[in-house]
JSON list of C-alpha atoms in Angstrom, two decimals:
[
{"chain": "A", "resi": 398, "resn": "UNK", "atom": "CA", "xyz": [-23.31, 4.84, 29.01]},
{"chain": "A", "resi": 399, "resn": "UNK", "atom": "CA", "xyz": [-25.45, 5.64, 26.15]},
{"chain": "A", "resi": 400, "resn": "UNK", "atom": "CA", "xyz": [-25.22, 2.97, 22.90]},
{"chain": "A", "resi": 401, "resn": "UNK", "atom": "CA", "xyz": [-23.62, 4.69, 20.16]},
{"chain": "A", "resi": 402, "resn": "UNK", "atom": "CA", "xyz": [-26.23, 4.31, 17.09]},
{"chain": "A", "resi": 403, "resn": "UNK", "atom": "CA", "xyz": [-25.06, 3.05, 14.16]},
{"chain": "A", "resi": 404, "resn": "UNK", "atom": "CA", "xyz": [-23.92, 5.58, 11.35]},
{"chain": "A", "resi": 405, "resn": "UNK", "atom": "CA", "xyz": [-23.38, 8.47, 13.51]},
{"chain": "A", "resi": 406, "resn": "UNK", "atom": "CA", "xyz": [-20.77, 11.07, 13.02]},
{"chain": "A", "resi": 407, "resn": "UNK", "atom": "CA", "xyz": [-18.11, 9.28, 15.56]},
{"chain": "A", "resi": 408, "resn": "UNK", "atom": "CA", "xyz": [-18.62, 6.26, 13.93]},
{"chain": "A", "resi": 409, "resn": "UNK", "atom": "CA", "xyz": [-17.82, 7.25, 10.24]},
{"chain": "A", "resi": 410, "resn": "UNK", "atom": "CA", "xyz": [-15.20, 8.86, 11.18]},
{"chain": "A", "resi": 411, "resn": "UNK", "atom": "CA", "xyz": [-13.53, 5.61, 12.59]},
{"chain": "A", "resi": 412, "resn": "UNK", "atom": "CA", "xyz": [-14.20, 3.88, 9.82]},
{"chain": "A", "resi": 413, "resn": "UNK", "atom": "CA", "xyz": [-12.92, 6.13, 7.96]},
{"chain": "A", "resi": 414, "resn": "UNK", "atom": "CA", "xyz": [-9.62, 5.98, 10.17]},
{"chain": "A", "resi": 415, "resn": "UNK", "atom": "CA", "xyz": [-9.33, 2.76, 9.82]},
{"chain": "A", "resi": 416, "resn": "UNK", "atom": "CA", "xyz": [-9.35, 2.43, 6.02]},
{"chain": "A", "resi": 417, "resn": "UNK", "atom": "CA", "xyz": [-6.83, 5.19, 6.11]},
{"chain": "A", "resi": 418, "resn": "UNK", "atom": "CA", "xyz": [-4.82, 3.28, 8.07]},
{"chain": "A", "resi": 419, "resn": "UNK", "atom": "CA", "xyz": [-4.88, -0.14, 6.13]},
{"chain": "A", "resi": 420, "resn": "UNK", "atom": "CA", "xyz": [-3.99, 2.14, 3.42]},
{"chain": "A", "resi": 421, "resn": "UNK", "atom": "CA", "xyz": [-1.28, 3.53, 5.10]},
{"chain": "A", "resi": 422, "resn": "UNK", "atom": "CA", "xyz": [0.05, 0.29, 5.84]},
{"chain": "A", "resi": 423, "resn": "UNK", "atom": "CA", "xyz": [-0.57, -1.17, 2.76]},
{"chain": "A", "resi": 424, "resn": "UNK", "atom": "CA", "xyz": [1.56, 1.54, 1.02]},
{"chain": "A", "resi": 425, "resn": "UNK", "atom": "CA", "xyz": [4.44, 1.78, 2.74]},
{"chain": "A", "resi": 426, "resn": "UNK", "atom": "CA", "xyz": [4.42, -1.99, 2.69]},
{"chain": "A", "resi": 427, "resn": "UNK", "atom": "CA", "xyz": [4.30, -1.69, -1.13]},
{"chain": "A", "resi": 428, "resn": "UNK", "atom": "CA", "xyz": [6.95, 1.32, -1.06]},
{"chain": "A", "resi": 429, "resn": "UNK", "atom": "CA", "xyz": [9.07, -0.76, 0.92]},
{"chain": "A", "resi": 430, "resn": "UNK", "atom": "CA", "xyz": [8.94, -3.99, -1.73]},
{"chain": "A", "resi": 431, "resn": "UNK", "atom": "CA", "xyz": [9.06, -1.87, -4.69]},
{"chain": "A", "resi": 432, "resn": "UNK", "atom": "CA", "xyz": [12.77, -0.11, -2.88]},
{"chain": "A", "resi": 433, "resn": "UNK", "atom": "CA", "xyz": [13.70, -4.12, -2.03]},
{"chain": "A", "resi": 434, "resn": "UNK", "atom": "CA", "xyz": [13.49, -4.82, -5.54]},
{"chain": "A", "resi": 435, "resn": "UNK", "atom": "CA", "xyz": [15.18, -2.00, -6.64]},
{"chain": "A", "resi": 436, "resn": "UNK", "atom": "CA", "xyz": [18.34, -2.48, -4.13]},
{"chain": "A", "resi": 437, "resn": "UNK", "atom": "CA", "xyz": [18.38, -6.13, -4.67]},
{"chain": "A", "resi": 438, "resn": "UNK", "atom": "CA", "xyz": [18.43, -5.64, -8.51]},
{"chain": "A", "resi": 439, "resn": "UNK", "atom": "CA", "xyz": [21.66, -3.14, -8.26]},
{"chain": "A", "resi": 440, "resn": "UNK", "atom": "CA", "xyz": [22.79, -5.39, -5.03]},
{"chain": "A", "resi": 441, "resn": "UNK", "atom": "CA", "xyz": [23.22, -8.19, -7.99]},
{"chain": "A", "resi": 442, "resn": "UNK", "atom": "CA", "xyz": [25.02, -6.09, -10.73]},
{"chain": "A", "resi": 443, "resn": "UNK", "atom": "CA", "xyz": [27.91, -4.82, -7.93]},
{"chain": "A", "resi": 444, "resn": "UNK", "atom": "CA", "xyz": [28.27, -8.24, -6.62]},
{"chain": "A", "resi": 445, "resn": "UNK", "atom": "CA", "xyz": [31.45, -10.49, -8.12]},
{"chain": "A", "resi": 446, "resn": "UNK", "atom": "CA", "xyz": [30.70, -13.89, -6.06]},
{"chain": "A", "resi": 447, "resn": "UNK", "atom": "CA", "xyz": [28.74, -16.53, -8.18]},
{"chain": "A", "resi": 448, "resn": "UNK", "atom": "CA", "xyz": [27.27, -17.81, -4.77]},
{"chain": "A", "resi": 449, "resn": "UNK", "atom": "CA", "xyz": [26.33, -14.54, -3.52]},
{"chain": "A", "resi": 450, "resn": "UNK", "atom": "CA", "xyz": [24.66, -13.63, -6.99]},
{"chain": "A", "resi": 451, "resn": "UNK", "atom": "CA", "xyz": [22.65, -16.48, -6.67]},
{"chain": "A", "resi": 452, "resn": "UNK", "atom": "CA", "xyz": [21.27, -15.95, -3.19]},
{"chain": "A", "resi": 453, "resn": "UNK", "atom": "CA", "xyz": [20.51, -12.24, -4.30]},
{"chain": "A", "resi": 454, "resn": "UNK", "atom": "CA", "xyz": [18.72, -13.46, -7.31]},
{"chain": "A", "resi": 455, "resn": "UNK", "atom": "CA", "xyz": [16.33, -15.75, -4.70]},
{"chain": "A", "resi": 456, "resn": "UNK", "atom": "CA", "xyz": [16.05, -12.96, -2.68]},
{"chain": "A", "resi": 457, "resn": "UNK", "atom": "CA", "xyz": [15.02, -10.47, -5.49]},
{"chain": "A", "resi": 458, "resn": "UNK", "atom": "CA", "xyz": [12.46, -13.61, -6.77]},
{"chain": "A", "resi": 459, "resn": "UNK", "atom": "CA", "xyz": [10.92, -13.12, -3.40]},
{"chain": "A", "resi": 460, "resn": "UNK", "atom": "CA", "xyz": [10.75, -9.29, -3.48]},
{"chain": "A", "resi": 461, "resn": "UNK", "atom": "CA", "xyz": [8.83, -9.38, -6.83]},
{"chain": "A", "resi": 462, "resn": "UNK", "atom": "CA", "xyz": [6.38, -12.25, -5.59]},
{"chain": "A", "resi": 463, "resn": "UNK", "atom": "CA", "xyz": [5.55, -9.83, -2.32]},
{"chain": "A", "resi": 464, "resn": "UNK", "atom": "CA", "xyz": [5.66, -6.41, -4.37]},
{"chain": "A", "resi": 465, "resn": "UNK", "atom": "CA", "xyz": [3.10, -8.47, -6.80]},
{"chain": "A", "resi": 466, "resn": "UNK", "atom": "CA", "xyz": [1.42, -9.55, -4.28]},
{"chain": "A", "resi": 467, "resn": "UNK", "atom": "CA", "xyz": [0.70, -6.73, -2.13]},
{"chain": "A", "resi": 468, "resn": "UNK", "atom": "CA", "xyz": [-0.12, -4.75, -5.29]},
{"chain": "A", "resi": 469, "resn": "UNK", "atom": "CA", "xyz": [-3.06, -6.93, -6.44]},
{"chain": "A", "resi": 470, "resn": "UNK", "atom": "CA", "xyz": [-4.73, -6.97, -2.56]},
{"chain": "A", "resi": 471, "resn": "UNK", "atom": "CA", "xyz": [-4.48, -3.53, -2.97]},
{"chain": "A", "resi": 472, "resn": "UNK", "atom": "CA", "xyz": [-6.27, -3.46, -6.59]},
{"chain": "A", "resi": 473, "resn": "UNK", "atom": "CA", "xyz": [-8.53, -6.21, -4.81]},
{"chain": "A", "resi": 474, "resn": "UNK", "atom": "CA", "xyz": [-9.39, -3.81, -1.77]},
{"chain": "A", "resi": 475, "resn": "UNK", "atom": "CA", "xyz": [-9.83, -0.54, -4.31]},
{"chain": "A", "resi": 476, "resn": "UNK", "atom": "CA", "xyz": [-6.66, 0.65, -2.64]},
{"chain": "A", "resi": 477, "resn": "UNK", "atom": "CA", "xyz": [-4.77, 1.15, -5.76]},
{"chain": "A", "resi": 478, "resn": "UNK", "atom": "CA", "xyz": [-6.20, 2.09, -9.21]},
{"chain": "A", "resi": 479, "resn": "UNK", "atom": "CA", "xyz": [-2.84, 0.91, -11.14]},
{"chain": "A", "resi": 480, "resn": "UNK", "atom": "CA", "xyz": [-4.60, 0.74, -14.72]},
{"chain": "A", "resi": 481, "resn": "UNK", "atom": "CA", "xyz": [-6.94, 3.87, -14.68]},
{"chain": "A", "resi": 482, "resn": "UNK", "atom": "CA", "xyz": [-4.68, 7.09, -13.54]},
{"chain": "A", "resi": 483, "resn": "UNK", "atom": "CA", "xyz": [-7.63, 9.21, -13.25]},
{"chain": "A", "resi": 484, "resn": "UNK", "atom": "CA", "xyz": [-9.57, 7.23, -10.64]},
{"chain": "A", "resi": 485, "resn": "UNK", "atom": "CA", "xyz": [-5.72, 7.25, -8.89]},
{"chain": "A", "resi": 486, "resn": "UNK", "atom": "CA", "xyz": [-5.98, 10.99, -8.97]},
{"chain": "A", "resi": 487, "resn": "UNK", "atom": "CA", "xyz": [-9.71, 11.08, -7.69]},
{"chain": "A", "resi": 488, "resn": "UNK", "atom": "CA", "xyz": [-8.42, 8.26, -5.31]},
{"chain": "A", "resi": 489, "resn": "UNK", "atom": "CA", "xyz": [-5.93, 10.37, -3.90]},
{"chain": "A", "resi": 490, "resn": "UNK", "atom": "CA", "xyz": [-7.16, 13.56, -3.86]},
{"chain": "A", "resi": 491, "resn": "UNK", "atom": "CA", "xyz": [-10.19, 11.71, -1.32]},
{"chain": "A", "resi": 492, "resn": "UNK", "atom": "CA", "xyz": [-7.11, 10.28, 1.11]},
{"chain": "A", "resi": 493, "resn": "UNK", "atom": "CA", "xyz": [-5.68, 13.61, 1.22]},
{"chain": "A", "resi": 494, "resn": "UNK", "atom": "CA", "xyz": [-9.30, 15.45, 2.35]},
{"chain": "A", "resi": 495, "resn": "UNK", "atom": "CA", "xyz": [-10.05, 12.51, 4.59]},
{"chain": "A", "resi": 496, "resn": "UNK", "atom": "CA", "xyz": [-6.72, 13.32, 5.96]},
{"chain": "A", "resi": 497, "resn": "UNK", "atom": "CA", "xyz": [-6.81, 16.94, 6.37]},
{"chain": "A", "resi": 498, "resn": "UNK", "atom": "CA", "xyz": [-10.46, 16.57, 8.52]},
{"chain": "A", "resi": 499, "resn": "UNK", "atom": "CA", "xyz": [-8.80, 14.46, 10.57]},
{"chain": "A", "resi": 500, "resn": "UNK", "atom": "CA", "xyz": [-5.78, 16.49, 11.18]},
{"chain": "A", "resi": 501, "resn": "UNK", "atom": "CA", "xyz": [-8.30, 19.21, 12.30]},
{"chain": "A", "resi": 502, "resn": "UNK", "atom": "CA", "xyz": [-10.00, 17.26, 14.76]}
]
């Protein structure tokens, strides 16, 4: 079995897999906190119960923290370019061509 050498074409291409897919994962993580904030927050205007407001208020305290938290390891890891939109755009429009080679492959 031959040793792959380092930098070849199969090689970039798996790492570049595998930063889409923290990405991937990183996103819908975020996606998913950002809707858990979201339904907690109306969750706590429909609900009558003192008790059960309170609990939802914890819960939506905890939803922030991981939304927050999840958002700055992405800014961290160059993930998510939340205070320039045009290196977003530029961001995204890489993802997306990165994605399409793969999908041919």
């Amino acid at each position: 079995m031959a040793k792959k050498e380092k930098g070849t074409k199969k090689e970039n291409t798996q790492d570049e897999m595998a930063v889409v897919d923290d990405l991937v994962i990183a996103t819908d993580f975020l996606v998913t906190a950002k809707a858990a904030v979201r339904n907690l927050a109306v969750a706590i205007t429909e609900t009558a119960t003192p008790s059960v407001k309170k609990v939802l208020r914890r819960e939506l305290d905890i939803a922030i923290d991981t939304h927050d938290k999840i958002a700055q390891y992405m800014i961290k890891n160059e993930m998510y370019h939340a205070y320039d939109i045009d290196e977003q755009v530029e961001h995204d429009l890489k993802k997306a061509d990165m994605a399409l080679k793969m999908a041919k492959k």
